[in-house]
Amino acid sequence: MTTKFAAHARERKVRVLATLGPASETPEMIRSLYMAGADAFRINMSHGGHEDKAALVAAIRALEKELDRPTTILFDLQGPKLRVGTFAEGSVQLRNGATFILDRDAAPGDETRVQLPHKEIFEALRPGARLLLDDGKLVLRVTDVADYRAETVVEVGGKLSNRKGLNVPDVVVPMAALTEKDRKDLAFALSQGADWIALSFVQRPEDVAEARRLIGGKAALLAKIEKPAALERLDEILEQADAVMVARGDLGVELPPERVPPAQKRIVETARRMGRPVVVATQMLESMIQSPSPTRAEVSDVATAIYDGADAVMLSAESAAGSWPVESVAMMNSIALSVESDPGYQARLHFTETPADPTTADALAEAAGNIARTVSAAAIICFTTSGSTARRISRERPDVPVLVLTPSQATARRLGLLWGAHAVHTRDVDSFEEMVGKAKRMALRHGIAKAGDRIIVMAGVPFGTPGSTNVLHVVRLTGHELKRQS
């Protein structure tokens, strides 16, 4: 029964990405999350050691083998963490209008000053720039900068304690997105067979290019958009990345809250137009960390991301450290099924125009969706080595499921973040007849079509040549294809 469940495609097209942590680190819990609807698993490198992460990977790969389903693992690198130093009394109270100094002196701070151990920030700061402390709870405005010393005025005061975080929203900090810890974590993630690497603290396309060089094609690269500077060069960053995440946590600290929803919509639209998978993340079902049910506003938030056409929605602390991890995944699954069953869902999806590039593969991908509607096809079946055909079809957001058949296990795993794709790792085909026969059998076996249904088959000839999609074929199933299989 387990194998049958796993073989059949999910009923929904949006993907669910679940973060693993103390509440969900056992093989039993990981299996429960998958069965509840998790399509991909996020491993957060900000917490825990390599040994713990290796155990998570082993559990996911064991589940993959048990269910005979490619399963997606995303390693999320921590990135630079900007923090102030310590205080003689452990904390201070900053008053509105007071002068407060940030400097390189390691001596414990007081109500007048504290250490800021990041010289790069001083190099970038200019009078007028804001400094946000403790997730934006306190706000300082720079009045003067000289010789690794910044004088500020307290605009929003409050309690400031040791090593609280610092955000610098108004300037591009001349600091690499990859720290020494990130480089070690990246090497570890690649050694563990990571499918995706999520890059934090992205400010410019060069950050993504550096990470891509280090990854060397061993995993796909997702750029987290959490800095206002990244929004200014969004298209360039997406050109370098394989996917993008709307990281609303830090983005919501560095931007005024009311500017986050328009930013989210812009990132989703840009990613869809450029054919990059897009994940919406952070605080989606935040109340389910402690409560077995979400607020109505949270449900609406998740639904909005799905209506906008996000490829995946992500759970953070809800599945990693909350009291109701399985229920959180199940709720995501339920919201997605409800939205996707709305008669107006497809029309809403296509508010965002995704014009095809002037290539044969893009023209066929666009045509496949139109043909599926015209002839009421049940599914689109695509043969791909690199996954590019699947990404092109997914960008069009067709009405029907997309069954992706690939001889590459790495490709099958990476497609776990792609809207509408049900990837299957299988042997490649050598002829047109074998392609049609295999497409029919797989459509029946994975429950996406039945006897009498039409399916659309896409592939590239010669077979096994990446990026050569040039065939679109419509065929009807008899329902006897599996019986004739030897």
JSON list of N, CA and C in Angstrom, two decimals, residues 66-95:
[
{"chain": "A", "resi": 66, "resn": "GLU", "atom": "N", "xyz": [12.58, 3.35, 0.34]},
{"chain": "A", "resi": 66, "resn": "GLU", "atom": "CA", "xyz": [11.39, 2.59, 0.76]},
{"chain": "A", "resi": 66, "resn": "GLU", "atom": "C", "xyz": [10.20, 2.89, -0.16]},
{"chain": "A", "resi": 67, "resn": "LEU", "atom": "N", "xyz": [10.00, 4.17, -0.48]},
{"chain": "A", "resi": 67, "resn": "LEU", "atom": "CA", "xyz": [8.83, 4.57, -1.27]},
{"chain": "A", "resi": 67, "resn": "LEU", "atom": "C", "xyz": [9.08, 4.56, -2.77]},
{"chain": "A", "resi": 68, "resn": "ASP", "atom": "N", "xyz": [10.35, 4.37, -3.15]},
{"chain": "A", "resi": 68, "resn": "ASP", "atom": "CA", "xyz": [10.73, 4.40, -4.56]},
{"chain": "A", "resi": 68, "resn": "ASP", "atom": "C", "xyz": [10.29, 5.71, -5.21]},
{"chain": "A", "resi": 69, "resn": "ARG", "atom": "N", "xyz": [10.54, 6.83, -4.50]},
{"chain": "A", "resi": 69, "resn": "ARG", "atom": "CA", "xyz": [10.19, 8.16, -4.99]},
{"chain": "A", "resi": 69, "resn": "ARG", "atom": "C", "xyz": [11.38, 9.09, -4.80]},
{"chain": "A", "resi": 70, "resn": "PRO", "atom": "N", "xyz": [11.79, 9.82, -5.84]},
{"chain": "A", "resi": 70, "resn": "PRO", "atom": "CA", "xyz": [12.85, 10.81, -5.65]},
{"chain": "A", "resi": 70, "resn": "PRO", "atom": "C", "xyz": [12.42, 11.81, -4.58]},
{"chain": "A", "resi": 71, "resn": "THR", "atom": "N", "xyz": [13.30, 12.09, -3.63]},
{"chain": "A", "resi": 71, "resn": "THR", "atom": "CA", "xyz": [12.97, 12.99, -2.53]},
{"chain": "A", "resi": 71, "resn": "THR", "atom": "C", "xyz": [14.01, 14.10, -2.47]},
{"chain": "A", "resi": 72, "resn": "THR", "atom": "N", "xyz": [13.54, 15.32, -2.27]},
{"chain": "A", "resi": 72, "resn": "THR", "atom": "CA", "xyz": [14.36, 16.51, -2.44]},
{"chain": "A", "resi": 72, "resn": "THR", "atom": "C", "xyz": [14.91, 17.02, -1.11]},
{"chain": "A", "resi": 73, "resn": "ILE", "atom": "N", "xyz": [16.24, 17.30, -1.08]},
{"chain": "A", "resi": 73, "resn": "ILE", "atom": "CA", "xyz": [16.89, 17.84, 0.12]},
{"chain": "A", "resi": 73, "resn": "ILE", "atom": "C", "xyz": [17.50, 19.19, -0.21]},
{"chain": "A", "resi": 74, "resn": "LEU", "atom": "N", "xyz": [17.12, 20.21, 0.55]},
{"chain": "A", "resi": 74, "resn": "LEU", "atom": "CA", "xyz": [17.67, 21.55, 0.41]},
{"chain": "A", "resi": 74, "resn": "LEU", "atom": "C", "xyz": [18.49, 21.90, 1.66]},
{"chain": "A", "resi": 75, "resn": "PHE", "atom": "N", "xyz": [19.77, 22.21, 1.47]},
{"chain": "A", "resi": 75, "resn": "PHE", "atom": "CA", "xyz": [20.62, 22.69, 2.56]},
{"chain": "A", "resi": 75, "resn": "PHE", "atom": "C", "xyz": [20.61, 24.22, 2.53]},
{"chain": "A", "resi": 76, "resn": "ASP", "atom": "N", "xyz": [20.24, 24.84, 3.64]},
{"chain": "A", "resi": 76, "resn": "ASP", "atom": "CA", "xyz": [20.15, 26.30, 3.72]},
{"chain": "A", "resi": 76, "resn": "ASP", "atom": "C", "xyz": [21.35, 26.83, 4.51]},
{"chain": "A", "resi": 77, "resn": "LEU", "atom": "N", "xyz": [22.26, 27.53, 3.81]},
{"chain": "A", "resi": 77, "resn": "LEU", "atom": "CA", "xyz": [23.46, 28.07, 4.45]},
{"chain": "A", "resi": 77, "resn": "LEU", "atom": "C", "xyz": [23.10, 29.27, 5.32]},
{"chain": "A", "resi": 78, "resn": "GLN", "atom": "N", "xyz": [23.81, 29.42, 6.43]},
{"chain": "A", "resi": 78, "resn": "GLN", "atom": "CA", "xyz": [23.48, 30.46, 7.41]},
{"chain": "A", "resi": 78, "resn": "GLN", "atom": "C", "xyz": [23.75, 31.87, 6.88]},
{"chain": "A", "resi": 79, "resn": "GLY", "atom": "N", "xyz": [24.89, 32.06, 6.21]},
{"chain": "A", "resi": 79, "resn": "GLY", "atom": "CA", "xyz": [25.26, 33.41, 5.77]},
{"chain": "A", "resi": 79, "resn": "GLY", "atom": "C", "xyz": [25.83, 34.22, 6.92]},
{"chain": "A", "resi": 80, "resn": "PRO", "atom": "N", "xyz": [26.37, 35.42, 6.62]},
{"chain": "A", "resi": 80, "resn": "PRO", "atom": "CA", "xyz": [26.93, 36.28, 7.67]},
{"chain": "A", "resi": 80, "resn": "PRO", "atom": "C", "xyz": [25.86, 36.69, 8.67]},
{"chain": "A", "resi": 81, "resn": "LYS", "atom": "N", "xyz": [26.20, 36.66, 9.96]},
{"chain": "A", "resi": 81, "resn": "LYS", "atom": "CA", "xyz": [25.29, 37.13, 10.99]},
{"chain": "A", "resi": 81, "resn": "LYS", "atom": "C", "xyz": [25.92, 38.36, 11.64]},
{"chain": "A", "resi": 82, "resn": "LEU", "atom": "N", "xyz": [25.33, 39.50, 11.43]},
{"chain": "A", "resi": 82, "resn": "LEU", "atom": "CA", "xyz": [25.85, 40.75, 11.97]},
{"chain": "A", "resi": 82, "resn": "LEU", "atom": "C", "xyz": [25.32, 40.94, 13.39]},
{"chain": "A", "resi": 83, "resn": "ARG", "atom": "N", "xyz": [26.22, 41.11, 14.35]},
{"chain": "A", "resi": 83, "resn": "ARG", "atom": "CA", "xyz": [25.81, 41.26, 15.75]},
{"chain": "A", "resi": 83, "resn": "ARG", "atom": "C", "xyz": [26.66, 42.33, 16.44]},
{"chain": "A", "resi": 84, "resn": "VAL", "atom": "N", "xyz": [26.07, 42.98, 17.43]},
{"chain": "A", "resi": 84, "resn": "VAL", "atom": "CA", "xyz": [26.84, 43.90, 18.28]},
{"chain": "A", "resi": 84, "resn": "VAL", "atom": "C", "xyz": [27.60, 43.07, 19.32]},
{"chain": "A", "resi": 85, "resn": "GLY", "atom": "N", "xyz": [28.46, 43.73, 20.08]},
{"chain": "A", "resi": 85, "resn": "GLY", "atom": "CA", "xyz": [29.24, 43.04, 21.11]},
{"chain": "A", "resi": 85, "resn": "GLY", "atom": "C", "xyz": [28.46, 42.86, 22.40]},
{"chain": "A", "resi": 86, "resn": "THR", "atom": "N", "xyz": [29.17, 42.87, 23.52]},
{"chain": "A", "resi": 86, "resn": "THR", "atom": "CA", "xyz": [28.55, 42.62, 24.83]},
{"chain": "A", "resi": 86, "resn": "THR", "atom": "C", "xyz": [28.51, 43.90, 25.66]},
{"chain": "A", "resi": 87, "resn": "PHE", "atom": "N", "xyz": [27.70, 43.84, 26.73]},
{"chain": "A", "resi": 87, "resn": "PHE", "atom": "CA", "xyz": [27.57, 44.98, 27.65]},
{"chain": "A", "resi": 87, "resn": "PHE", "atom": "C", "xyz": [28.06, 44.57, 29.04]},
{"chain": "A", "resi": 88, "resn": "ALA", "atom": "N", "xyz": [28.60, 45.52, 29.74]},
{"chain": "A", "resi": 88, "resn": "ALA", "atom": "CA", "xyz": [29.13, 45.26, 31.09]},
{"chain": "A", "resi": 88, "resn": "ALA", "atom": "C", "xyz": [28.05, 44.69, 32.01]},
{"chain": "A", "resi": 89, "resn": "GLU", "atom": "N", "xyz": [26.83, 45.16, 31.83]},
{"chain": "A", "resi": 89, "resn": "GLU", "atom": "CA", "xyz": [25.72, 44.68, 32.67]},
{"chain": "A", "resi": 89, "resn": "GLU", "atom": "C", "xyz": [24.84, 43.65, 31.96]},
{"chain": "A", "resi": 90, "resn": "GLY", "atom": "N", "xyz": [25.27, 43.21, 30.78]},
{"chain": "A", "resi": 90, "resn": "GLY", "atom": "CA", "xyz": [24.47, 42.23, 30.04]},
{"chain": "A", "resi": 90, "resn": "GLY", "atom": "C", "xyz": [23.45, 42.86, 29.11]},
{"chain": "A", "resi": 91, "resn": "SER", "atom": "N", "xyz": [22.97, 44.06, 29.46]},
{"chain": "A", "resi": 91, "resn": "SER", "atom": "CA", "xyz": [22.02, 44.77, 28.61]},
{"chain": "A", "resi": 91, "resn": "SER", "atom": "C", "xyz": [22.00, 46.24, 29.01]},
{"chain": "A", "resi": 92, "resn": "VAL", "atom": "N", "xyz": [21.43, 47.07, 28.12]},
{"chain": "A", "resi": 92, "resn": "VAL", "atom": "CA", "xyz": [21.25, 48.50, 28.42]},
{"chain": "A", "resi": 92, "resn": "VAL", "atom": "C", "xyz": [19.87, 48.92, 27.92]},
{"chain": "A", "resi": 93, "resn": "GLN", "atom": "N", "xyz": [19.43, 50.08, 28.38]},
{"chain": "A", "resi": 93, "resn": "GLN", "atom": "CA", "xyz": [18.18, 50.66, 27.92]},
{"chain": "A", "resi": 93, "resn": "GLN", "atom": "C", "xyz": [18.53, 51.89, 27.09]},
{"chain": "A", "resi": 94, "resn": "LEU", "atom": "N", "xyz": [18.20, 51.87, 25.80]},
{"chain": "A", "resi": 94, "resn": "LEU", "atom": "CA", "xyz": [18.48, 53.01, 24.93]},
{"chain": "A", "resi": 94, "resn": "LEU", "atom": "C", "xyz": [17.25, 53.91, 24.88]},
{"chain": "A", "resi": 95, "resn": "ARG", "atom": "N", "xyz": [17.47, 55.21, 25.13]},
{"chain": "A", "resi": 95, "resn": "ARG", "atom": "CA", "xyz": [16.37, 56.18, 25.18]},
{"chain": "A", "resi": 95, "resn": "ARG", "atom": "C", "xyz": [16.25, 56.91, 23.84]}
]
